Each structure stands twice: as C-alpha cells, then as structure tokens.
Short mmCIF file of C-alpha atoms in Angstrom, two decimals:
data_model
loop_
_atom_site.label_atom_id
_atom_site.label_comp_id
_atom_site.label_asym_id
_atom_site.label_seq_id
_atom_site.Cartn_x
_atom_site.Cartn_y
_atom_site.Cartn_z
CA MET F 20 5.52 30.64 12.55
CA TRP F 21 2.48 29.81 10.48
CA PRO F 22 0.30 32.91 10.06
CA HIS F 23 -2.47 31.00 8.30
CA ARG F 24 -2.75 28.35 11.00
CA THR F 25 -4.63 30.49 13.49
CA ALA F 26 -7.22 31.35 10.89
CA ARG F 27 -7.77 27.68 10.22
CA GLN F 28 -7.96 26.52 13.81
CA GLY F 29 -11.62 27.40 14.22
CA GLU F 30 -12.55 25.70 10.99
CA ARG F 31 -10.56 22.61 11.87
CA GLY F 32 -12.04 22.53 15.33
CA SER F 33 -15.58 22.47 13.97
CA LEU F 34 -14.62 19.80 11.44
CA ASN F 35 -13.14 17.64 14.15
CA GLU F 36 -16.24 18.05 16.31
CA ARG F 37 -18.53 17.02 13.45
CA HIS F 38 -16.21 14.14 12.67
CA ALA F 39 -16.31 12.92 16.29
CA ALA F 40 -20.11 13.17 16.39
CA ALA F 41 -20.47 11.23 13.13
CA ALA F 42 -18.29 8.39 14.48
CA SER F 43 -21.09 7.30 16.82
CA ARG F 44 -23.80 7.27 14.11
CA LEU F 45 -24.58 4.05 12.25
CA LEU F 46 -26.77 3.54 9.19
CA LEU F 47 -28.30 0.06 8.83
CA ILE F 48 -29.63 -1.03 5.41
CA HIS F 49 -31.52 -4.33 5.44
CA PRO F 50 -34.88 -5.28 3.89
CA ASP F 51 -35.88 -7.53 6.82
CA PRO F 52 -37.17 -5.58 9.88
CA ILE F 53 -36.36 -8.51 12.19
CA TRP F 54 -32.75 -8.46 11.08
CA ARG F 55 -32.65 -4.69 11.44
CA ASP F 56 -33.79 -5.01 15.04
CA ARG F 57 -31.20 -7.73 15.79
CA LEU F 58 -28.37 -5.72 14.28
CA ALA F 59 -29.49 -2.49 15.93
CA ALA F 60 -29.57 -4.16 19.35
CA VAL F 61 -25.92 -5.21 18.98
CA ALA F 62 -24.87 -1.79 17.63
CA LYS F 63 -26.48 -0.01 20.57
CA ARG F 64 -24.28 -1.99 22.95
CA LEU F 65 -21.39 -0.06 21.41
CA GLU F 66 -23.32 3.18 22.01
CA PHE F 67 -24.09 3.76 18.34
CA THR F 68 -27.03 5.92 17.37
CA VAL F 69 -28.74 3.66 14.81
CA VAL F 70 -30.77 4.77 11.78
CA GLY F 71 -32.43 2.06 9.68
CA ALA F 72 -33.42 1.81 6.02
CA SER F 73 -35.08 -1.02 4.09
CA ASP F 74 -33.33 -0.49 0.75
CA LEU F 75 -30.52 1.43 -0.92
CA ARG F 76 -32.76 4.28 -2.01
CA GLY F 77 -33.82 4.80 1.59
CA GLY F 78 -30.20 4.55 2.69
CA ILE F 79 -29.08 7.25 0.25
CA HIS F 80 -31.98 9.43 1.40
CA GLU F 81 -30.85 9.09 5.03
CA LEU F 82 -27.26 9.94 4.08
CA ARG F 83 -28.37 13.10 2.32
CA GLN F 84 -30.88 14.21 4.92
CA ARG F 85 -29.13 13.40 8.20
CA GLY F 86 -25.52 14.24 7.40
CA ALA F 87 -22.42 12.19 8.03
CA PHE F 88 -22.42 8.64 9.41
CA GLY F 89 -19.38 6.88 10.83
CA VAL F 90 -20.42 3.33 9.90
CA VAL F 91 -22.81 1.89 7.32
CA VAL F 92 -23.93 -1.75 7.48
CA VAL F 93 -25.34 -3.08 4.20
CA SER F 94 -26.94 -6.48 3.67
CA THR F 95 -26.25 -8.36 0.44
CA ALA F 96 -30.01 -8.86 0.31
CA ALA F 97 -30.41 -5.09 -0.10
CA VAL F 98 -27.65 -4.84 -2.71
CA GLY F 99 -28.82 -7.69 -4.93
CA PHE F 100 -26.08 -10.31 -4.94
CA ALA F 101 -26.90 -13.45 -6.90
CA GLU F 102 -27.01 -16.86 -5.25
CA ASP F 103 -23.51 -17.66 -6.55
CA GLY F 104 -22.22 -14.74 -4.48
CA HIS F 105 -21.39 -12.46 -7.40
CA SER F 106 -23.33 -9.97 -9.46
CA ALA F 107 -22.06 -7.10 -11.56
CA GLU F 108 -25.36 -5.29 -11.04
CA ALA F 109 -24.81 -5.36 -7.28
CA PHE F 110 -21.69 -3.25 -7.60
CA THR F 111 -23.35 -0.74 -9.91
CA VAL F 112 -25.75 0.11 -7.06
CA LEU F 113 -23.19 -0.24 -4.27
CA ARG F 114 -20.69 2.24 -5.73
CA PRO F 115 -23.10 5.23 -5.71
CA LEU F 116 -23.98 4.46 -2.10
CA ILE F 117 -20.30 4.45 -1.10
CA ARG F 118 -19.66 7.71 -2.94
CA CYS F 119 -22.66 9.32 -1.24
CA ALA F 120 -21.47 8.17 2.20
CA GLY F 121 -18.22 10.14 2.07
CA GLN F 122 -15.77 8.80 4.66
CA ALA F 123 -18.24 6.42 6.29
CA GLN F 124 -16.85 2.92 6.79
CA PHE F 125 -18.85 0.08 5.24
CA VAL F 126 -19.49 -3.39 6.64
CA ILE F 127 -21.07 -5.92 4.27
CA LEU F 128 -23.44 -8.46 5.86
CA ALA F 129 -23.21 -11.51 3.57
CA HIS F 130 -26.23 -13.81 3.67
CA GLN F 131 -24.55 -16.17 1.19
CA PRO F 132 -20.92 -17.13 0.50
CA LEU F 133 -19.40 -14.47 -1.75
CA SER F 134 -17.36 -15.40 -4.79
CA MET F 135 -13.64 -14.63 -4.86
CA GLU F 136 -14.24 -12.00 -7.56
CA ALA F 137 -16.88 -10.32 -5.39
CA CYS F 138 -14.54 -10.23 -2.39
CA SER F 139 -11.77 -8.68 -4.48
CA GLU F 140 -14.10 -6.01 -5.85
CA ILE F 141 -15.41 -5.22 -2.37
CA ILE F 142 -11.84 -4.64 -1.17
CA ARG F 143 -11.14 -2.31 -4.10
CA LEU F 144 -14.13 -0.26 -2.98
CA GLY F 145 -12.48 0.22 0.41
CA VAL F 146 -15.04 -1.70 2.50
CA ALA F 147 -13.93 -2.10 6.11
CA GLY F 148 -15.06 -5.70 6.45
CA ILE F 149 -17.30 -8.58 5.43
CA LEU F 150 -19.43 -10.36 8.03
CA ASP F 151 -20.63 -13.89 7.32
CA ALA F 152 -24.37 -14.30 7.99
CA ALA F 153 -24.96 -17.45 5.92
CA ASP F 154 -27.72 -19.81 7.09
CA GLU F 155 -29.31 -16.77 8.77
CA LYS F 156 -26.88 -17.00 11.69
CA LEU F 157 -25.47 -13.91 13.37
CA ASP F 158 -22.14 -14.09 15.18
CA GLU F 159 -22.63 -11.23 17.62
CA ALA F 160 -19.02 -11.26 18.81
CA ALA F 161 -17.81 -10.95 15.21
CA LEU F 162 -20.31 -8.14 14.57
CA VAL F 163 -19.10 -6.22 17.64
CA HIS F 164 -15.52 -6.59 16.43
CA ARG F 165 -16.37 -5.44 12.91
CA LEU F 166 -18.34 -2.40 14.05
CA GLY F 167 -15.64 -1.38 16.51
CA HIS F 168 -12.95 -1.73 13.86
CA ALA F 169 -14.98 0.30 11.35
CA ARG F 170 -15.54 3.07 13.89
CA GLU F 171 -11.80 3.25 14.64
CA ARG F 172 -11.05 3.46 10.91
CA PHE F 173 -13.49 6.35 10.61
CA ARG F 174 -12.04 8.14 13.62
CA SER F 175 -8.51 7.84 12.22
CA ALA F 176 -9.59 9.36 8.90
CA ARG F 177 -9.06 13.12 8.49
CA THR F 178 -11.80 15.39 7.24
CA GLU F 179 -9.29 17.99 6.19
CA GLY F 180 -6.01 17.62 4.28
CA ILE F 181 -5.06 16.44 0.83
CA GLU F 182 -7.57 14.86 -1.52
CA LEU F 183 -6.66 11.30 -2.46
CA ASN F 184 -8.87 10.75 -5.49
CA GLY F 185 -8.57 7.26 -6.91
CA LEU F 186 -6.56 6.01 -3.94
CA HIS F 187 -7.22 2.51 -2.65
CA SER F 188 -6.87 2.13 1.09
CA VAL F 189 -7.38 -0.85 3.39
CA ALA F 190 -5.88 -2.42 6.52
CA GLY F 191 -6.70 0.47 8.83
CA ASP F 192 -5.98 3.03 6.10
CA SER F 193 -2.27 2.15 6.19
CA LEU F 194 -2.01 0.01 3.04
CA VAL F 195 -2.44 2.38 0.11
CA TRP F 196 -1.80 1.93 -3.60
CA ARG F 197 -2.97 2.81 -7.09
CA SER F 198 -0.97 0.50 -9.35
CA ARG F 199 -2.36 -2.46 -11.26
CA ALA F 200 0.42 -4.61 -9.80
CA MET F 201 -0.86 -3.98 -6.26
CA ASP F 202 -4.43 -4.46 -7.46
CA GLU F 203 -3.50 -8.04 -8.32
CA VAL F 204 -1.75 -8.61 -4.99
CA ILE F 205 -4.72 -7.31 -3.00
CA ALA F 206 -7.15 -9.38 -5.06
CA ARG F 207 -5.12 -12.53 -4.36
CA ALA F 208 -4.96 -11.63 -0.66
CA ALA F 209 -8.75 -11.20 -0.57
CA ARG F 210 -9.19 -14.63 -2.11
CA ALA F 211 -6.67 -16.15 0.29
CA ALA F 212 -8.53 -14.65 3.26
CA GLN F 213 -11.65 -16.66 2.46
CA VAL F 214 -9.78 -19.96 2.95
CA SER F 215 -9.36 -19.65 6.69
CA ASP F 216 -7.27 -22.74 7.44
CA VAL F 217 -4.65 -22.49 4.68
CA PRO F 218 -1.15 -21.09 5.42
CA VAL F 219 0.02 -18.06 3.46
CA LEU F 220 3.61 -17.13 2.57
CA ILE F 221 4.24 -13.44 1.79
CA PHE F 222 7.44 -12.44 0.03
CA GLY F 223 8.66 -8.89 -0.42
CA GLU F 224 11.69 -6.69 0.06
CA SER F 225 12.11 -4.85 3.35
CA GLY F 226 9.65 -1.99 3.71
CA THR F 227 7.12 -3.14 1.10
CA GLY F 228 4.30 -3.73 3.61
CA LYS F 229 4.27 -7.47 4.30
CA GLN F 230 2.85 -7.04 7.80
CA LEU F 231 0.08 -4.77 6.53
CA LEU F 232 -0.88 -7.37 3.93
CA ALA F 233 -1.01 -10.00 6.68
CA GLU F 234 -3.29 -7.71 8.71
CA LEU F 235 -5.56 -7.34 5.70
CA ILE F 236 -5.84 -11.11 5.27
CA HIS F 237 -6.71 -11.45 8.96
CA GLN F 238 -9.31 -8.67 8.79
CA LEU F 239 -11.03 -10.32 5.82
CA ASP F 240 -10.94 -13.84 7.25
CA PRO F 241 -14.62 -14.67 7.97
CA LYS F 242 -13.66 -17.24 10.61
CA ARG F 243 -10.79 -15.57 12.46
CA SER F 244 -11.11 -11.80 12.10
CA HIS F 245 -12.81 -11.36 15.49
CA GLN F 246 -9.95 -13.19 17.22
CA ARG F 247 -6.36 -12.05 17.77
CA LEU F 248 -3.57 -11.55 15.26
CA LEU F 249 -0.23 -12.04 17.02
CA SER F 250 3.12 -11.60 15.32
CA VAL F 251 6.68 -12.55 16.17
CA ASN F 252 9.94 -11.63 14.43
CA CYS F 253 11.84 -14.86 13.95
CA SER F 254 15.15 -13.05 13.44
CA ALA F 255 14.96 -11.53 16.93
CA ILE F 256 14.64 -14.80 18.89
CA SER F 257 16.57 -18.04 19.00
CA GLY F 258 17.08 -21.23 20.99
CA THR F 259 14.97 -22.03 24.02
CA LEU F 260 13.63 -18.48 24.17
CA ALA F 261 12.14 -18.85 20.69
CA GLU F 262 10.56 -22.21 21.48
CA SER F 263 9.10 -20.88 24.72
CA MET F 264 7.79 -17.74 23.05
CA LEU F 265 6.08 -19.71 20.28
CA PHE F 266 4.86 -22.84 22.07
CA GLY F 267 4.99 -21.93 25.77
CA HIS F 268 6.60 -23.75 28.69
CA VAL F 269 5.68 -25.33 31.99
CA LYS F 270 6.90 -24.19 35.38
CA GLY F 271 10.48 -25.25 36.01
CA ALA F 272 11.14 -26.23 32.39
CA PHE F 273 14.44 -24.34 32.50
CA THR F 274 16.31 -21.92 34.71
CA GLY F 275 14.17 -18.83 35.14
CA ALA F 276 10.89 -20.55 34.25
CA LEU F 277 9.20 -19.51 37.50
CA GLY F 278 5.72 -20.04 36.11
CA PRO F 279 3.93 -21.51 33.09
CA ARG F 280 3.67 -19.62 29.79
CA LYS F 281 1.05 -20.13 27.08
CA GLY F 282 3.11 -19.03 24.10
CA ILE F 283 2.10 -17.17 20.93
CA PHE F 284 0.25 -20.04 19.28
CA ARG F 285 -1.98 -20.85 22.26
CA ALA F 286 -2.60 -17.15 22.96
CA ALA F 287 -3.78 -16.72 19.34
CA ASP F 288 -6.01 -19.83 19.39
CA GLY F 289 -8.87 -19.24 16.97
CA GLY F 290 -7.01 -16.39 15.30
CA THR F 291 -3.87 -15.83 13.26
CA VAL F 292 -0.11 -16.00 13.89
CA LEU F 293 2.26 -13.97 11.73
CA LEU F 294 5.80 -15.33 11.59
CA ASP F 295 7.82 -12.42 10.26
CA GLU F 296 11.26 -13.05 8.71
CA ILE F 297 10.55 -16.78 8.67
CA GLY F 298 13.76 -17.33 6.69
CA GLU F 299 15.72 -16.49 9.86
CA MET F 300 14.09 -19.24 11.94
CA ASP F 301 16.53 -21.58 13.66
CA LEU F 302 16.81 -24.98 11.92
CA ALA F 303 16.22 -26.77 15.23
CA LEU F 304 12.88 -25.01 15.64
CA GLN F 305 11.58 -25.74 12.14
CA PRO F 306 10.42 -29.37 12.76
CA LYS F 307 8.33 -28.18 15.72
CA LEU F 308 6.64 -25.57 13.57
CA LEU F 309 6.05 -28.24 10.95
CA ARG F 310 4.23 -30.32 13.58
CA VAL F 311 1.96 -27.37 14.34
CA LEU F 312 1.06 -27.06 10.66
CA GLN F 313 0.58 -30.77 10.05
CA GLN F 314 -1.12 -31.88 13.25
CA GLY F 315 -2.53 -28.70 14.78
CA VAL F 316 -0.87 -29.31 18.17
CA VAL F 317 1.85 -27.66 20.26
CA MET F 318 4.03 -29.15 22.95
CA PRO F 319 5.19 -26.62 25.58
CA VAL F 320 8.83 -26.77 26.64
CA GLY F 321 9.21 -29.23 29.53
CA SER F 322 5.85 -30.91 28.89
CA ASP F 323 5.04 -34.35 27.50
CA ASP F 324 1.49 -33.40 26.54
CA GLU F 325 0.37 -32.14 23.15
CA ILE F 326 -2.20 -29.34 23.23
CA PRO F 327 -4.54 -28.92 20.23
CA ILE F 328 -4.80 -25.45 18.73
CA ASP F 329 -6.67 -23.82 15.85
CA VAL F 330 -4.64 -21.03 14.27
CA ARG F 331 -3.88 -19.79 10.80
CA VAL F 332 -0.19 -19.27 10.04
CA ILE F 333 0.95 -16.40 7.82
CA ALA F 334 4.69 -16.28 7.19
CA ALA F 335 6.59 -13.34 5.72
CA THR F 336 10.12 -13.09 4.39
CA ASN F 337 12.41 -10.88 2.33
CA ARG F 338 14.46 -13.91 1.31
CA ARG F 339 13.91 -16.40 -1.48
CA LEU F 340 13.20 -19.47 0.65
CA ALA F 341 13.67 -21.77 -2.34
CA ALA F 342 17.32 -20.67 -2.43
CA ASN F 343 17.60 -21.26 1.33
CA VAL F 344 16.23 -24.77 0.80
CA GLU F 345 18.90 -25.49 -1.82
CA GLU F 346 21.57 -24.28 0.61
CA SER F 347 20.10 -26.50 3.38
CA LYS F 348 19.26 -23.44 5.48
CA PHE F 349 15.52 -24.12 5.42
CA ARG F 350 13.55 -27.39 5.44
CA LEU F 351 11.92 -28.34 2.16
CA ASP F 352 8.88 -29.93 3.85
CA LEU F 353 8.27 -26.79 5.95
CA TYR F 354 8.65 -24.56 2.90
CA GLN F 355 6.07 -26.64 1.04
CA ARG F 356 3.64 -26.50 3.99
CA LEU F 357 3.98 -22.72 4.30
CA ASN F 358 3.81 -21.95 0.59
CA VAL F 359 0.28 -23.26 -0.03
CA ILE F 360 -0.75 -19.73 -1.01
CA GLY F 361 2.13 -17.51 -2.05
CA LEU F 362 1.87 -13.72 -2.34
CA GLU F 363 4.64 -11.45 -3.59
CA ILE F 364 4.60 -7.68 -3.03
CA PRO F 365 6.50 -5.91 -5.82
CA PRO F 366 9.15 -3.37 -4.75
CA LEU F 367 8.31 0.31 -5.05
CA ARG F 368 10.66 0.79 -8.04
CA GLU F 369 8.42 -1.56 -10.06
CA ARG F 370 5.27 0.44 -9.29
CA PRO F 371 6.27 4.12 -9.52
CA GLU F 372 2.64 5.16 -9.98
CA ASP F 373 2.14 4.39 -6.27
CA ILE F 374 4.75 6.94 -5.19
CA PRO F 375 2.59 10.10 -5.62
CA VAL F 376 -0.34 8.67 -3.65
CA LEU F 377 1.98 7.39 -0.93
CA ILE F 378 3.64 10.79 -0.65
CA ARG F 379 0.27 12.51 -0.28
CA PHE F 380 -0.86 9.86 2.20
CA PHE F 381 2.20 10.41 4.42
CA LEU F 382 1.88 14.19 4.11
CA ARG F 383 -1.68 13.92 5.35
CA ARG F 384 -0.69 11.56 8.16
CA TYR F 385 2.16 13.70 9.54
CA ALA F 386 1.03 17.25 8.70
CA ASP F 387 -0.53 17.85 12.12
CA TYR F 388 2.28 16.17 14.01
CA TYR F 389 4.92 18.45 12.50
CA GLU F 390 2.50 21.40 12.21
CA ARG F 391 3.23 21.61 8.49
CA PRO F 392 -0.07 21.57 6.54
CA ILE F 393 0.67 20.96 2.83
CA ASP F 394 -1.93 21.98 0.26
CA THR F 395 -0.07 21.23 -2.98
CA VAL F 396 2.95 19.25 -4.15
CA GLU F 397 5.06 20.25 -7.14
CA PRO F 398 5.17 17.52 -9.85
CA GLN F 399 8.98 17.66 -9.73
CA VAL F 400 8.88 16.16 -6.22
CA TYR F 401 7.02 13.09 -7.49
CA GLU F 402 9.31 12.72 -10.50
CA TYR F 403 12.45 13.15 -8.43
CA LEU F 404 11.48 10.59 -5.76
CA ALA F 405 10.25 8.19 -8.44
CA GLY F 406 13.77 8.32 -9.85
CA CYS F 407 15.43 7.45 -6.54
CA THR F 408 16.45 3.92 -5.65
CA LEU F 409 14.54 3.85 -2.33
CA GLN F 410 16.01 0.52 -1.26
CA GLY F 411 13.86 0.68 1.87
CA ASN F 412 10.75 0.95 -0.31
CA VAL F 413 7.63 2.40 1.37
CA ARG F 414 9.30 2.61 4.76
CA GLU F 415 12.14 4.71 3.33
CA LEU F 416 9.70 6.92 1.41
CA GLU F 417 7.79 7.54 4.64
CA ASN F 418 11.05 8.52 6.36
CA VAL F 419 11.87 10.96 3.53
CA VAL F 420 8.45 12.62 3.87
CA ARG F 421 8.73 12.88 7.65
CA GLN F 422 12.17 14.47 7.52
CA THR F 423 11.10 16.79 4.73
CA LEU F 424 8.22 18.05 6.89
CA ALA F 425 10.50 18.35 9.90
CA PHE F 426 12.96 20.60 8.03
CA LYS F 427 10.40 22.66 6.10
CA THR F 428 10.17 26.17 7.54
CA SER F 429 7.41 27.97 5.61
CA GLY F 430 4.79 27.71 2.91
CA THR F 431 2.04 25.22 2.17
CA THR F 432 3.50 23.98 -1.14
CA LEU F 433 6.03 21.15 -1.13
CA THR F 434 8.80 21.82 -3.66
CA LEU F 435 11.88 19.95 -4.76
CA ASP F 436 14.01 22.40 -2.75
CA ASP F 437 12.26 21.19 0.43
CA VAL F 438 13.53 17.62 0.03
CA PRO F 439 16.80 17.35 1.97
CA PRO F 440 19.41 16.29 -0.65
CA ALA F 441 21.25 14.07 1.83
CA LEU F 442 18.20 11.82 2.11
CA VAL F 443 18.08 10.54 -1.45
CA ARG F 444 20.75 12.16 -3.65
CA GLY F 445 23.44 9.87 -5.02
CA GLN F 446 21.10 6.91 -5.22
CA ARG F 447 20.97 5.89 -8.87
CA ARG F 448 19.47 2.95 -10.63
CA ASN F 449 21.89 1.01 -12.84
CA GLY F 450 24.65 3.56 -12.19
CA THR F 451 23.00 6.58 -13.86
CA ASP F 452 19.32 7.30 -13.36
CA SER F 453 18.13 9.15 -16.44
CA ARG F 454 14.76 9.98 -14.87
CA MET F 455 16.39 11.75 -11.94
CA ILE F 456 18.81 13.64 -14.21
CA LEU F 457 16.02 14.75 -16.52
CA THR F 458 13.93 15.84 -13.54
CA GLU F 459 16.75 18.03 -12.24
CA LEU F 460 17.39 19.50 -15.71
CA ALA F 461 13.70 20.20 -16.26
CA HIS F 462 13.48 21.90 -12.87
CA ALA F 463 16.43 24.18 -13.78
CA ALA F 464 14.96 24.87 -17.22
CA CYS F 465 11.64 25.91 -15.68
CA ARG F 466 13.46 28.46 -13.52
CA LEU F 467 15.17 29.96 -16.59
CA VAL F 468 11.86 30.34 -18.43
CA ASP F 469 9.99 31.61 -15.35
CA THR F 470 12.57 34.32 -14.70
CA GLY F 471 12.56 35.40 -18.34
CA ALA F 472 16.23 34.53 -18.83
CA MET F 473 15.37 32.41 -21.88
CA THR F 474 12.38 31.62 -24.04
CA LEU F 475 11.32 28.02 -24.62
CA PRO F 476 12.58 27.98 -28.27
CA GLN F 477 15.93 29.39 -27.14
CA LEU F 478 16.18 26.81 -24.41
CA MET F 479 15.38 23.93 -26.76
CA SER F 480 17.87 25.14 -29.38
CA MET F 481 20.60 25.48 -26.77
CA CYS F 482 19.99 21.94 -25.47
CA GLU F 483 19.94 20.50 -28.99
CA LYS F 484 23.18 22.26 -29.91
CA MET F 485 24.93 21.05 -26.75
CA VAL F 486 23.86 17.44 -27.29
CA LEU F 487 24.96 17.52 -30.94
CA ARG F 488 28.33 19.10 -30.15
CA ASN F 489 29.07 16.65 -27.36
CA THR F 490 28.10 13.62 -29.45
CA LEU F 491 30.14 14.71 -32.46
CA ALA F 492 33.18 15.57 -30.36
CA ASN F 493 33.23 12.21 -28.58
CA SER F 494 32.42 9.99 -31.55
CA GLN F 495 34.78 8.47 -34.09
CA ALA F 496 31.88 6.70 -35.81
CA THR F 497 30.51 7.29 -39.30
CA SER F 498 27.72 9.75 -39.98
CA SER F 499 25.26 6.87 -40.22
CA ASP F 500 26.23 5.64 -36.74
CA VAL F 501 26.01 9.14 -35.26
CA ALA F 502 22.59 9.71 -36.83
CA ARG F 503 21.37 6.35 -35.53
CA GLN F 504 22.65 7.14 -32.03
CA LEU F 505 20.75 10.44 -32.02
CA GLY F 506 17.62 8.97 -33.57
CA LEU F 507 17.89 11.14 -36.71
CA SER F 508 18.19 10.55 -40.42
CA ARG F 509 21.55 11.40 -42.03
CA ARG F 510 19.98 14.30 -43.95
CA THR F 511 18.44 15.76 -40.74
CA LEU F 512 21.75 15.37 -38.93
CA TYR F 513 23.58 17.20 -41.75
CA ASN F 514 21.00 20.04 -41.72
CA LYS F 515 21.36 20.51 -37.95
CA ILE F 516 25.16 20.54 -38.21
CA ARG F 517 24.92 23.32 -40.79
CA LYS F 518 22.30 25.18 -38.72
CA TYR F 519 24.50 25.30 -35.61
CA ARG F 520 27.78 25.60 -37.62
CA LEU F 521 29.28 22.56 -35.92
CA PRO F 522 32.32 20.62 -37.20
CA ALA F 523 31.05 17.68 -39.22
CA PRO F 524 32.34 14.11 -38.97
CA ARG F 525 34.84 13.13 -41.64
CA SER F 526 32.30 10.92 -43.37
CA ILE F 527 29.87 13.80 -43.82
CA SER F 528 32.56 16.14 -45.15
CA THR F 529 33.70 13.49 -47.59
CA GLU F 530 30.14 12.87 -48.78
CA GLU F 531 29.61 16.63 -49.28
CA ASP F 532 32.85 16.95 -51.28
CA SER F 533 31.94 13.95 -53.39
CA SER F 534 28.48 15.31 -54.17
CA GLN F 535 29.94 18.68 -55.23
CA SER F 536 32.46 17.01 -57.57
CA ARG F 537 29.83 15.14 -59.52
CA PRO F 538 28.89 16.60 -62.94
#
C-alpha cells in the first residue's frame, strides 16, 4: 500500500478541479477590437469563457490577476513580427508571456506569412499551433480545430508530477526531446510543414517516433491541419486489399465488394495521408501511388474514372530506400517523388541526453495508471539506461519504464534496483559497454562509502592497485607500452609499482639495475 497517497488525494483532487476549470478559459490578445470580437464569437461556440487584452502587457496582467487559462491566442500584430515574418525582438517579448502562462496552450494568429526561422522558433517554445490570417481572412473552421486541439493538449497535461525543466514537447505532448540533434529535426519538420503540397519522406529506426513527427507536420500545416490525417501501414496490407484500402473500389469490383468504398486517399481529401513502412509496399501498387503523386488523381478498383484529390503524402520507413532501389525492390521514380523533403530521426543511442527527459516524461504519464507516484530518480538509472542498446529506441524505453513501475512495490524514489534486470541487462554496445560497466561499479562503490566500509581514498587506491596488477600480469610489453596503455609516464608508472609493491615488468627491472650500476 501507499501510505502517503491518501494524504495527497485531497490536494490532487483540488488541483484537478482547478485544471478542469482552467481548460474552458481563453485569453485573447489582439490590438484590434474588431478582430477580438470575431475571435471571441468563434471561441464562445466551443463554450470558452473569453477574456480579451489589447497588448502583451495587458495579457500578462490578466494572467496574473485571473489565474490559470487553458488557451491563449496571440496575434503577431501584438507581438511585433516584422513584415518579413521574422523578428528577434518578437520572441524576446513572447517568451516572458509563455513563462507567465504556465501550462496554457498558445495559438499564434499570423497576419503575415512567417519565415521558416520564425516557425522553427515558435515550435521550440512549445506553441500548440499557428493559424494563418494573412490578407485579414479568418478561416473559422481552422480556428475551431486549433482551439479544440489546444484545449485537449491542456487537459492532457498534468498539474502535478515531475518537473520537466528545459523539455521541448509538441505533437500532443508525446514528442519530447532535449538534444540538439532533435532540435534540427524539428526545425526541418516545421519548415517542411509550411510547404503544404510537397511530399515528405521520414526515415528512422523502429521506435524513434516517425508517426509523431508526421503528426507534427500535419498540425503545423497551415492549409491542411484542420482536415484529417489518416495513416496506413503498408507492411500489413497487400494485393487487391491494399489497392482497395488506398484508392477505394466500386460495387462488384471483386468478390465481397458488396458496396462502394472511398479509400484512404479520398477520405483524407484536403488533409494528409501517412504511408507507414513505405518500403514494404507491393511493387505492383507503386505505379498507382506514383500516379497519385504526379497527377493528383485516384482510380478506384473496378472503375474507369479518375477522381481528383488534394492530399499531402508523408511516407515513413525504417529501411534505406536507396538500397531497395538498387536491389529493384522499390521504384526509382517513386522514391524520387517521395523524397522531395527528407527527414531522418536519429536513434536514441546517438542522442543520450534525451533519455533522462524521456524517462521522466514516461514516469509522469504512467504514474497514475500504475499508482506509483515517483518524486525523484537516482542518476544511476539515467546512466545505466543510457548505456543500454535499446534497439527499440523510444518505444523500448517506454516499455522499460512501464514494467519498472508495474514491479515497483514501495517508495517514491526510482533506483537502479527497481529496474528489472531481465529488461535490459546483457545488451552491450560493440560487445562491451564501458558506460554500463562503469555505472554498475560506481553504484557498488557508492554503497561501500555510504555504509562506511571504505573511505573514498581507500576505494580509489584499491581500484588503482587492481588495475595496475591486472595490466602488468597480462602484458608482455615493454614498460613504455604499459605506461602508454595506462595513460601514465614511465616514471609515474615506476613510482606506483613501488608504492603498491607490485612485480615490475622485465624492462623496468633491467632499467633499475642499469641505473644502479652506473658510476
């Protein structure tokens, strides 16, 4: 049982109530009162309680005086973006507003096309969406979609749990990172999203988050974000079933076709189609997909009529399609059409700095489900998991965290002993993972010092003596080679051998005898 949980229930209950109340409150910052009225009228259809402000100072005042808001809509006219769509000064005033708003979700109302750099910076700030209002036009359907999405993001956020300082989070709070490598990927995705009609090809190992990146591109697409994103796994379908699922069929097209079917592409008209595991697509189906990309039409199975469609295609794969092309397993022309914008998500082993924030993110996500609230995590847990292979990348790390919580029986601190060894032990990089070994040794050393069994100087001397003895016993090299292997000078090596009374290599003994025989 969890004796502290009952004491926290009242506090959590009040937090959840305040969180739910804030979700229906919207702050609107726009210098034009006519625009404020137009935006407020749409927001009230979604049953928002709307508070307006004419500038950022007024917006910050409302945030401080009225408490939490679920959604904040900010016009670029209030922030101060330049006509070219970018301004460093705009972000210097936008950041304090975001910090003051706590967990409120931001929607940017852009009265001019934003530069690619501005879009990338907005994503880094964690903004829920950008709404195009160029030429003073307001797409009410897109606004309704954006506000609803922002409210759901706010509702899914937790007011209690583990602090994630410095954590970037987008795509419904599921795509999280801190590394510079992922910064670059997200920035490229933000730029790609602004070109609504260009295909995107996402490459990454299994479990790296390709589908989440596709969702992010769709969310940021100014033309398509208020329409549907539909996905299909190309490895799970084949033959006539695949063609029917993608392009539809007419009644009687084949046995079992009792009625017409629209297909994924027609159902997503105006939006986005994600073709996951595109490298597994049947060769016979590839020319038909090529026709969709080149001509913007689909032909349902059993029909002679081409139907025009307007969709953006995002393809994802864990295979190197260029190699598939060389092996004649994938069409070169289709590969070239898909790879107009290419994005590659690095595997988790190449961005170990993301592992701690992902661990804390998953702990926060699953703490309530498993009734295992975690307040702190020992550094050894991060170091240990960073040293594991994690071939399944983020998906495997999530599974490790979930099973760790499921098996944990007590305490609010996650320690290395809580991680089930069967989950990750034995996975080494390049045969022997020095980081994992050092982590385990350091953990054992800390226990010796904590229990008073050894002092730190004693521990260090013992380790040094063991390393020296083992190296000297297993080496037939000269003293110079041994010193170089240990990263020491020959004189330092000789002094340490004398200090620990170890048997010296033949070369050192010979040098000592020679020096003593000199006049």
